[in-house]
mmCIF file of C-alpha atoms in Angstrom:
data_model
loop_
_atom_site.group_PDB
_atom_site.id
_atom_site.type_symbol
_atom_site.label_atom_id
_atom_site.label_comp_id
_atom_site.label_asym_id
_atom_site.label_seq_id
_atom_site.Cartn_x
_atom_site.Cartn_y
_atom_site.Cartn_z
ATOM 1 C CA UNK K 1 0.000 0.000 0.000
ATOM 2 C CA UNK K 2 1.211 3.768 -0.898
ATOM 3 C CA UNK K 3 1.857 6.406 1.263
ATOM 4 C CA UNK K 4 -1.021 8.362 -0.373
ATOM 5 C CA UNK K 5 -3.728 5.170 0.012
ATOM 6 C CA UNK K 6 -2.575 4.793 3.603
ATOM 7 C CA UNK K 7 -3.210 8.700 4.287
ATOM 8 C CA UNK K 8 -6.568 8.214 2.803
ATOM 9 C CA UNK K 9 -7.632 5.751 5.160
ATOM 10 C CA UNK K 10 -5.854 7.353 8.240
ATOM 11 C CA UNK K 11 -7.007 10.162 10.213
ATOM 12 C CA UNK K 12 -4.225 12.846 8.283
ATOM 13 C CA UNK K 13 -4.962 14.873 11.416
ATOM 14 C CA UNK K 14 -2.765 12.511 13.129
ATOM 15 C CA UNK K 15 -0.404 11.861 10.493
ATOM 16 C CA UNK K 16 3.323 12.224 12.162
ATOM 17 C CA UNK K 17 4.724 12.346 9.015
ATOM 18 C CA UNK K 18 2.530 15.110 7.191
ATOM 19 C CA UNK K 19 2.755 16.982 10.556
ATOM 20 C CA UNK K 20 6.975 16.672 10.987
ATOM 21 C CA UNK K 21 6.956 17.538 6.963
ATOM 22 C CA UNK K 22 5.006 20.818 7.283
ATOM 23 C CA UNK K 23 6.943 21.440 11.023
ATOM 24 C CA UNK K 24 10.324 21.018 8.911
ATOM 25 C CA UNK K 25 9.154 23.433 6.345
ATOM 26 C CA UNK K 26 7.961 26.073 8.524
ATOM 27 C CA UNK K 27 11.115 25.874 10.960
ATOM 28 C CA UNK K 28 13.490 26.009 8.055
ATOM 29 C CA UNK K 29 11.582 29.137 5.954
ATOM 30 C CA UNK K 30 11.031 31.020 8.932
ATOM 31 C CA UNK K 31 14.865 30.646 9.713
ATOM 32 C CA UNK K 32 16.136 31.460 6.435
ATOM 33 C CA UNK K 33 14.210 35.157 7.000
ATOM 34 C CA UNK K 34 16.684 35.614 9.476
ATOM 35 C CA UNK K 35 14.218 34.538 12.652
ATOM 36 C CA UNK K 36 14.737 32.699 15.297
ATOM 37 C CA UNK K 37 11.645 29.805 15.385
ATOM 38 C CA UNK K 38 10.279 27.796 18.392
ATOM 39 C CA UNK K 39 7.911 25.301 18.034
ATOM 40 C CA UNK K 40 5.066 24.599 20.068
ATOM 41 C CA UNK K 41 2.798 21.999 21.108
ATOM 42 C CA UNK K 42 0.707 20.467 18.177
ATOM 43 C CA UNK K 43 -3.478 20.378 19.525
ATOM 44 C CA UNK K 44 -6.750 19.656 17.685
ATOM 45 C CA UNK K 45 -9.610 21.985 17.743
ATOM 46 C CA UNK K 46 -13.156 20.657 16.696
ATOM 47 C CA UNK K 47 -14.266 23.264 14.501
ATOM 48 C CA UNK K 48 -12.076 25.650 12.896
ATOM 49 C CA UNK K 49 -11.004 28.897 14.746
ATOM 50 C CA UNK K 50 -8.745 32.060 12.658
ATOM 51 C CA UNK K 51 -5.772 32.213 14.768
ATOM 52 C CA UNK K 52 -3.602 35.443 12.702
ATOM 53 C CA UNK K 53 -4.961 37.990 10.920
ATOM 54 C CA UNK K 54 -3.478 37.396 8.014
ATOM 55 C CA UNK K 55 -3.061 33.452 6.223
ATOM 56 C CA UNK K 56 -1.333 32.295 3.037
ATOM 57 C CA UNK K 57 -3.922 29.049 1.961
ATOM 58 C CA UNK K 58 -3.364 26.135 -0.188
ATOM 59 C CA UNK K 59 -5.601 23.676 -1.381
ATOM 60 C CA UNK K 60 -4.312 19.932 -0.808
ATOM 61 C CA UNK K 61 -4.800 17.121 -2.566
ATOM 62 C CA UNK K 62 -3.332 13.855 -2.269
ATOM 63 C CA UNK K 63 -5.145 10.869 -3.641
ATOM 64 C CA UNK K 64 -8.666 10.917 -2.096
ATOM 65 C CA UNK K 65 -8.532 13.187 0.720
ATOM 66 C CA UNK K 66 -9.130 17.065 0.363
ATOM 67 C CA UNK K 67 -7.808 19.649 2.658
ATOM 68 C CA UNK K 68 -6.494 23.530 3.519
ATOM 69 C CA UNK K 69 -3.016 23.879 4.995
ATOM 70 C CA UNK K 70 -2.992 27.241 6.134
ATOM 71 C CA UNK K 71 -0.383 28.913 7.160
ATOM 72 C CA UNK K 72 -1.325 32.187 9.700
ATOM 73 C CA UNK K 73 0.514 35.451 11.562
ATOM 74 C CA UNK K 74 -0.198 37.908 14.105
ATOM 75 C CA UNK K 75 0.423 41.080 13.402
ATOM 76 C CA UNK K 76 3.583 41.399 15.432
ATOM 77 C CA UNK K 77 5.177 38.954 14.122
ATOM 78 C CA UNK K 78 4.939 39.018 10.545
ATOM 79 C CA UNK K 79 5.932 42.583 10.851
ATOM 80 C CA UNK K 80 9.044 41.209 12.937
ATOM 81 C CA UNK K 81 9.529 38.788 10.047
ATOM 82 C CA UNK K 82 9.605 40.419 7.311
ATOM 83 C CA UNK K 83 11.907 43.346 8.959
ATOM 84 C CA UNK K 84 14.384 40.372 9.397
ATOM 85 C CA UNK K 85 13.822 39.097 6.039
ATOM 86 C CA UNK K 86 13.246 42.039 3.813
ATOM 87 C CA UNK K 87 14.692 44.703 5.802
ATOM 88 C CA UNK K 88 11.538 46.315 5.290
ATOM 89 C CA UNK K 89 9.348 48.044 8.722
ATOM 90 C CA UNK K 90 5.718 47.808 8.027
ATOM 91 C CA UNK K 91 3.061 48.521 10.747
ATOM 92 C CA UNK K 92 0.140 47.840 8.563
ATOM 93 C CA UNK K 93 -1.064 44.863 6.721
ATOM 94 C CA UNK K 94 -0.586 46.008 2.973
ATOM 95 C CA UNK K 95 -0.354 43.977 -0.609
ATOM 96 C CA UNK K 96 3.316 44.263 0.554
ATOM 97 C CA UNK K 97 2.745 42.128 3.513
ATOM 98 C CA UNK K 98 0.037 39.600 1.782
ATOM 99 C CA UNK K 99 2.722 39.062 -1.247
ATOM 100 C CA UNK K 100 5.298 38.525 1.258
ATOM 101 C CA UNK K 101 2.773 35.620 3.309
ATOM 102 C CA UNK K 102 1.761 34.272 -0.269
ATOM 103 C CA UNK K 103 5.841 34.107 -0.884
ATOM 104 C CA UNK K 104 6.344 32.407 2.603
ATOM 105 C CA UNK K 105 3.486 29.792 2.325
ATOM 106 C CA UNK K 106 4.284 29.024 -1.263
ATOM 107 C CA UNK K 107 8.095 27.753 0.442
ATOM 108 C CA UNK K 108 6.736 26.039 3.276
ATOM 109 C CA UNK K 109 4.040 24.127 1.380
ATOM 110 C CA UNK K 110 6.830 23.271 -1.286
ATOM 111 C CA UNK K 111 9.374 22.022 1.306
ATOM 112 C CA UNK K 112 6.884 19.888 3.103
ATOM 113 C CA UNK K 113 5.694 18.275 -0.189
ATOM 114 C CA UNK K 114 8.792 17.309 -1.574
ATOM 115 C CA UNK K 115 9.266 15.522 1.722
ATOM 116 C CA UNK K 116 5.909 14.262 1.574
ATOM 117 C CA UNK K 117 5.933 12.773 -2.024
ATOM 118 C CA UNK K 118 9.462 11.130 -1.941
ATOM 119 C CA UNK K 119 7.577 8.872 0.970
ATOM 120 C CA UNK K 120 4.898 8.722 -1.922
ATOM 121 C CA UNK K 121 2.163 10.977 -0.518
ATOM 122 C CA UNK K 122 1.084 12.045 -3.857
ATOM 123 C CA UNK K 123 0.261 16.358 -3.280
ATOM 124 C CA UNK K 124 0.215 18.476 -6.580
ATOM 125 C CA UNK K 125 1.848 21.868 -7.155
ATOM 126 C CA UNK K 126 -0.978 24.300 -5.945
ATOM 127 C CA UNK K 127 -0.615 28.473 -5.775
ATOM 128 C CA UNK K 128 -1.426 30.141 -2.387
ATOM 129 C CA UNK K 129 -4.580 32.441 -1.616
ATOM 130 C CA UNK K 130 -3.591 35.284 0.708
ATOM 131 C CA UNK K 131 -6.432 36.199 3.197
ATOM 132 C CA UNK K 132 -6.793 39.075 5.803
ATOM 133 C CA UNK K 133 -8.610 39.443 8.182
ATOM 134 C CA UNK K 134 -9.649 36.393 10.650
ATOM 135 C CA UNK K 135 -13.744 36.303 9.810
ATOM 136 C CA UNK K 136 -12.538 35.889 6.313
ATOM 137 C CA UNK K 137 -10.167 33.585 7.068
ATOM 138 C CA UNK K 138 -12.732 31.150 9.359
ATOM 139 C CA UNK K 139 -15.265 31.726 6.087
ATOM 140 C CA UNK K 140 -12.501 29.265 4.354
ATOM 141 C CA UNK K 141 -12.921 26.234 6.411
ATOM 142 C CA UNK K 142 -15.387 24.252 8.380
ATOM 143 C CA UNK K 143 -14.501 21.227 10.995
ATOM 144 C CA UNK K 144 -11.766 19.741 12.990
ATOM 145 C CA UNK K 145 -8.413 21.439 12.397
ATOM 146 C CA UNK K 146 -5.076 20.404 13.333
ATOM 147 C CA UNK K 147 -3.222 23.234 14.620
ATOM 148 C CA UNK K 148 0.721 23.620 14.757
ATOM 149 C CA UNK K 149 1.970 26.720 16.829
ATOM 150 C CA UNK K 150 4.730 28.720 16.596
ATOM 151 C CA UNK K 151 6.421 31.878 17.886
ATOM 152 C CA UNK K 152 9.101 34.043 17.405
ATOM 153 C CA UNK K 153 10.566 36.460 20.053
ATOM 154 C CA UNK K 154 8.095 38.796 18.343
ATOM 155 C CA UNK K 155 4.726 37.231 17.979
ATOM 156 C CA UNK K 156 2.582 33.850 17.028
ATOM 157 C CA UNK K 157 2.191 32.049 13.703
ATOM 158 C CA UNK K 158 0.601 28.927 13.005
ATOM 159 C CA UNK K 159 0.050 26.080 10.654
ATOM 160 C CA UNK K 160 -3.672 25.196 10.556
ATOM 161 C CA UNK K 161 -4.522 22.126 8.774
ATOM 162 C CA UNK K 162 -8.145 21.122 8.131
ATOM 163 C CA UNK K 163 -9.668 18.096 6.286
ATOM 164 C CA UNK K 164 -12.676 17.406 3.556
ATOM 165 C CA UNK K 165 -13.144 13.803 3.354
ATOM 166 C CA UNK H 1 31.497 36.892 -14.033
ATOM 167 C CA UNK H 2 29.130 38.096 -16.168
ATOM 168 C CA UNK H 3 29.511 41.819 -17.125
ATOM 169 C CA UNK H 4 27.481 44.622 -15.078
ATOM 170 C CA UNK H 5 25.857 45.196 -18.126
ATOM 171 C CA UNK H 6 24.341 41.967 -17.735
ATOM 172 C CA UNK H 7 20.259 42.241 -19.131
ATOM 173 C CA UNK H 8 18.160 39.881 -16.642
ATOM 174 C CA UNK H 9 14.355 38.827 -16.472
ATOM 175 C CA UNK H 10 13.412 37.907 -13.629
ATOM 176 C CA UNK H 11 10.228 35.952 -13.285
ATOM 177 C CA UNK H 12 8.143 35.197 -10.379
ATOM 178 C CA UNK H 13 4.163 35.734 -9.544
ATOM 179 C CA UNK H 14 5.550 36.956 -6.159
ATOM 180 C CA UNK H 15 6.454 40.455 -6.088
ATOM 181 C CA UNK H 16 8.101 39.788 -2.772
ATOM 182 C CA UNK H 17 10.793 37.373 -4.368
ATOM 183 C CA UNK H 18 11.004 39.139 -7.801
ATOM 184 C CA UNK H 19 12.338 42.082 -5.085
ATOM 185 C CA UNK H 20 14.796 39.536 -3.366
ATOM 186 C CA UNK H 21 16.395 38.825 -6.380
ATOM 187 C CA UNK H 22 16.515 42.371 -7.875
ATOM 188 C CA UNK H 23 18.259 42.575 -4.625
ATOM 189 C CA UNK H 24 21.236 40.587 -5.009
ATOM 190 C CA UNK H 25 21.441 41.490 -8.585
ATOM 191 C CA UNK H 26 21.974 44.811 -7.769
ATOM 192 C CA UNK H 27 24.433 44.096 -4.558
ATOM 193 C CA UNK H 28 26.425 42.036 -7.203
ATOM 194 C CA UNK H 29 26.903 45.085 -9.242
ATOM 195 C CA UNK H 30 23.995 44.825 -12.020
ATOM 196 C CA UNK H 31 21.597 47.410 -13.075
ATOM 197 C CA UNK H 32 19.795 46.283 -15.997
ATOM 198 C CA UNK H 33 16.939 43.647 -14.782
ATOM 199 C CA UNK H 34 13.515 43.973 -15.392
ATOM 200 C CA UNK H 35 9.968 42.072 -14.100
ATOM 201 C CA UNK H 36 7.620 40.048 -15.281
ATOM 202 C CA UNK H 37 4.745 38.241 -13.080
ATOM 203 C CA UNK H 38 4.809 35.253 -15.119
ATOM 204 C CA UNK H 39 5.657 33.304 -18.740
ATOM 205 C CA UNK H 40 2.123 34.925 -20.176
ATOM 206 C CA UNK H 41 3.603 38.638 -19.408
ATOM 207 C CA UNK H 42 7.730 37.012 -20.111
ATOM 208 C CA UNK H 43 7.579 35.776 -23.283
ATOM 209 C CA UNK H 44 6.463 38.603 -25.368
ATOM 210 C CA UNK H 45 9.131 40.614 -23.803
ATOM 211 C CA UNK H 46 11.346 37.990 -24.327
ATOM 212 C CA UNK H 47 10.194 37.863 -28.043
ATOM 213 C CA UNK H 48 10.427 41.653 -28.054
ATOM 214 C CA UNK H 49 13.617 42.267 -26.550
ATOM 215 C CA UNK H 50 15.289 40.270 -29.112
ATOM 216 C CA UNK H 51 13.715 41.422 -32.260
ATOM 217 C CA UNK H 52 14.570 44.939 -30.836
ATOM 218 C CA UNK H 53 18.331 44.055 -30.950
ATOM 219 C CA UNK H 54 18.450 44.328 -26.861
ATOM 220 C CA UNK H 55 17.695 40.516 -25.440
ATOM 221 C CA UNK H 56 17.658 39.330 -22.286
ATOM 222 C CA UNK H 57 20.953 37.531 -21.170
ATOM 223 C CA UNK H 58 20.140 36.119 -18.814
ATOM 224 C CA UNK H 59 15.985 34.796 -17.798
ATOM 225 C CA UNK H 60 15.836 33.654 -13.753
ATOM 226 C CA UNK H 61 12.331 32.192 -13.556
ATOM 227 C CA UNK H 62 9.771 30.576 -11.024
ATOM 228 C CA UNK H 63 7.639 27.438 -11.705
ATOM 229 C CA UNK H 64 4.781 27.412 -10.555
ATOM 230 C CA UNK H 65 3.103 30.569 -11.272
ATOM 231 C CA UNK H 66 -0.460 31.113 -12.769
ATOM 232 C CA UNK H 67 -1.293 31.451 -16.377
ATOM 233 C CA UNK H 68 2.173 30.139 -17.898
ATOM 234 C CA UNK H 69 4.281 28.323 -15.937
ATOM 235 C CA UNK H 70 8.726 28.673 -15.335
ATOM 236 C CA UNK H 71 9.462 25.008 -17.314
ATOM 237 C CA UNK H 72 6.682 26.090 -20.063
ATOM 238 C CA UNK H 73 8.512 29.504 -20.964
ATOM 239 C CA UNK H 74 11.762 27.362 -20.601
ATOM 240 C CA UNK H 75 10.318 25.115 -23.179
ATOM 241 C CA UNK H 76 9.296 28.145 -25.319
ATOM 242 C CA UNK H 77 12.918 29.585 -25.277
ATOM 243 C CA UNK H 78 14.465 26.639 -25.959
ATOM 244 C CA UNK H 79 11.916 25.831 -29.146
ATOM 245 C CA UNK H 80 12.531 29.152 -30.668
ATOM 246 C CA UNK H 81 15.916 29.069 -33.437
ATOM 247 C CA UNK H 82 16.982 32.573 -32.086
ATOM 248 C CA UNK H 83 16.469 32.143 -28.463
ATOM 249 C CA UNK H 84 17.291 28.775 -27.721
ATOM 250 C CA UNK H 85 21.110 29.618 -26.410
ATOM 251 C CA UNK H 86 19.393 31.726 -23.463
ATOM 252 C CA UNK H 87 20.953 30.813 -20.605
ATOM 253 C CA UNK H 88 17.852 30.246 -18.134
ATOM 254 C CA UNK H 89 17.973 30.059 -14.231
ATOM 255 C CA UNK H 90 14.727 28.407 -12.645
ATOM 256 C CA UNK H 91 14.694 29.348 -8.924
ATOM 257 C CA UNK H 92 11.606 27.681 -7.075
ATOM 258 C CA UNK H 93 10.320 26.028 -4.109
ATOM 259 C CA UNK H 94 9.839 22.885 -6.286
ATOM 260 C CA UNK H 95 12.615 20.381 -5.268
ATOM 261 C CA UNK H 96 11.238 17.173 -6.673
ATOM 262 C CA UNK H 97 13.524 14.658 -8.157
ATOM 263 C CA UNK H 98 11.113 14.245 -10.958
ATOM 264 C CA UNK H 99 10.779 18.548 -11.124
ATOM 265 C CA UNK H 100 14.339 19.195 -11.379
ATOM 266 C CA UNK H 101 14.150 15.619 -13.814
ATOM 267 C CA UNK H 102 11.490 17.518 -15.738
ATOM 268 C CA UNK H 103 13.591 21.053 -16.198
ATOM 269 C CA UNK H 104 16.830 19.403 -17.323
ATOM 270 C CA UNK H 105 15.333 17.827 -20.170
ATOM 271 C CA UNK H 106 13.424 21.158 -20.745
ATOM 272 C CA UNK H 107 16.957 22.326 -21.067
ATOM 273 C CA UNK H 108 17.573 24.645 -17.608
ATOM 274 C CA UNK H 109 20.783 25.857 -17.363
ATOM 275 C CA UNK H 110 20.818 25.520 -13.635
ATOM 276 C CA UNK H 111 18.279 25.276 -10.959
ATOM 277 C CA UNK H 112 18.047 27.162 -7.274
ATOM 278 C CA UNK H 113 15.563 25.245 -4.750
ATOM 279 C CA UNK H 114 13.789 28.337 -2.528
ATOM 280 C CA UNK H 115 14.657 29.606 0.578
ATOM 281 C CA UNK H 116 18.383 30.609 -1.003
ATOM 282 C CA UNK H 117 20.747 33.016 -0.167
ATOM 283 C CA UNK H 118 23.069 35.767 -2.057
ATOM 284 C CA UNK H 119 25.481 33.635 -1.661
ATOM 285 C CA UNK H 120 23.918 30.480 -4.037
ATOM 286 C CA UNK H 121 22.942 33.296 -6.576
ATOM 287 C CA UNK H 122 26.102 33.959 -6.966
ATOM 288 C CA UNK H 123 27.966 30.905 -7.463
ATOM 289 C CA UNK H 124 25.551 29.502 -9.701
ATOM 290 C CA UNK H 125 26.050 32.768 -11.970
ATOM 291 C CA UNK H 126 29.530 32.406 -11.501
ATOM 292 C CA UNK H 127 28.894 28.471 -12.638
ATOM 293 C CA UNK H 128 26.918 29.878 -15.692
ATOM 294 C CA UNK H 129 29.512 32.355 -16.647
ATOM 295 C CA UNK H 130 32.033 30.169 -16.576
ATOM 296 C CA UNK H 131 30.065 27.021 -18.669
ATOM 297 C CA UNK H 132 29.145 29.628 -21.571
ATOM 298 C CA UNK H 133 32.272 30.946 -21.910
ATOM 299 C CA UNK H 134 34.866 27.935 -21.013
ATOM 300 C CA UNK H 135 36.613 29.509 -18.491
ATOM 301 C CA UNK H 136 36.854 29.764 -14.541
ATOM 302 C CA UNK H 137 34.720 32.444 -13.073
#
C-alpha cells in the first residue's frame, strides 16, 4: 500500500509524518528570514477557529482526501519577520505584507511536499490564496483542524490544517 | 562573471521574491533587470527584446506561477531558433527529483531550490559564466 492510500484511510490529522513535513518546512523558511523559530505543542480543535490575521492558503490534494493547509501570523510577528527578512518596517497589513505571506506559504508548502511525495504521498503543485482578516479567514474552512503553533521572540504564527473527506 | 551590463528577467508571480532577487542582482553590481509576473507577461518581452536588438541575457524564472508556468517559458525559449542559447535560471520552491528531472530535459541551465541566499545566486552565476564561456569564473 502507498503512502497516499494509507493517508486516505488514516485520520491525516494525526499523520506524524505530514505533521513533521510541514513542522520542517515552517522551521526552516522562517529561519532562512533571518528569525529565530520555536515550536510549540501540536493540539486539535473541533471546529475551525482564525488564529492570525493574516493566512497564506493552499488547497491539498493527495489521492482521495481534500484539505487547507494554512499557514497564519499575528500582526507582530509578521511585521518582525519580514523586517528580518526584507529589511523592510511595516506597521500595517498592505499587498506588501500579503505578497510577502503568499511568498512564505508558497516555500513552506513546497518544502513539506517534496518531503511528503518522496515517501509517496502524492500532493500536486498548488498556488497560495492570501487572506486578511480572521472572519474571512474562518469563512474558508469548516470542521476539525489540526493546529501547529509557533512563535518568534516577536509574535505567534501557526500552521492550521483542516480536512474534507 | 558576467559583465554589469548583464540584461536579466526575472520571473516570479511573487512580487516579494522578484524584489529579493533584484536585490542581489543589484548588490552584485547589475543594473539592468527587469519584471515580469509570469511566462504569459515574459515571453512577449522575451520575443520583443530580441527582435529589438536588446535581449535578455540572462531569464531567472519561477515554476509554478499562474497562467504560464517557469518550465513552459523554458520550453518556449528553448523551441525558438533565435532564443534557444538563453541561458535560463529556474529558482523555485519545487525540489522534486522528478521537477528538477522535468527542467533538465526542458533544457535549464541551472536550478536554485527556494529559501536561497546571495550567496547560491552567486555561485551559480559564476557556474553559468564560466560554462558559456569555457573559463573559470
Amino acid at each position: 500500500m502507498s503512502a497516499a492510500e494509507k493517508l486516505g484511510q488514516g485520520n491525516p490529522l494525526l499523520d506524524k509524518r505530514l505533521v513533521n513535513a510541514f513542522v520542517e518546512g515552517m522551521v526552516e523558511v522562517i529561519k532562512s528570514t533571518g528569525t529565530e523559530v520555536k515550536e510549540g505543542k501540536p493540539f486539535v480543535e473541533p471546529q475551525f477557529e482564525a488564529k492570525g490575521s493574516i493566512a497564506g492558503m493552499i488547497g491539498m490534494v493527495a489521492g482521495d482526501m481534500r484539505g487547507t493547509i494554512t499557514i497564519s501570523f499575528d500582526d507582530s510577528s509578521v511585521f518582525h519577520i519580514l523586517e528580518n527578512w526584507l529589511m523592510e518596517h511595516h506597521d500595517q497589513i498592505n499587498d506588501e505584507v500579503a505578497d510577502a505571506v503568499g511568498e512564505l506559504t508558497n516555500q513552506i508548502y513546497g518544502k513539506a511536499k517534496t518531503t511528503l511525495n518522496e515517501l509517496g504521498y502524492g500532493f500536486e503543485m498548488a498556488i497560495p490564496t492570501v487572506i486578511t482578516g480572521g472572519g474571512k479567514i474562518k469563512s474558508y474552512h469548516d470542521g476539525a483542524t489540526l493546529i501547529l503553533p509557533f512563535t518568534c521572540d516577536n509574535g505567534n504564527f501557526f500552521i492550521e490544517i483542516t480536512v474534507e473527506r | 562573471m558576467f559583465p554589469e551590463n548583464t540584461k536579466f528577467l526575472v520571473v516570479d508571480d511573487f512580487a516579494t521574491m522578484r524584489k529579493i532577487v533584484k536585490k542581489v542582482l543589484t548588490q552584485l553590481g547589475y543594473k539592468n533587470i527587469e519584471e515580469a509576473d509570469d511566462g504569459n507577461t515574459a515571453w512577449p518581452m522575451i520575443k520583443d527584446a530580441h527582435s529589438n536588438g536588446n535581449p535578455y541575457d540572462i531569464i531567472i524564472s519561477d515554476w509554478n506561477m499562474p497562467g504560464m508556468t517557469g518550465v513552459d517559458l523554458l520550453k518556449n525559449v528553448r523551441g525558438d531558433a533565435n532564443l534557444k542559447e538563453m541561458p535560463f535560471v529556474m529558482v523555485t520552491a519545487e525540489s522534486e527529483q522528478k521537477n528538477i528531472v522535468e527542467a533538465v530535459k526542458a533544457g535549464v541551465s541551472d536550478y536554485i531550490v527556494k529559501p536561497f541566499n546571495a550567496n547560491t545566486l552567486k555561485t551559480k552565476l559564476e557556474a553559468l559564466y564560466s560554462k558559456h564561456n569555457g573559463q573559470a569564473a
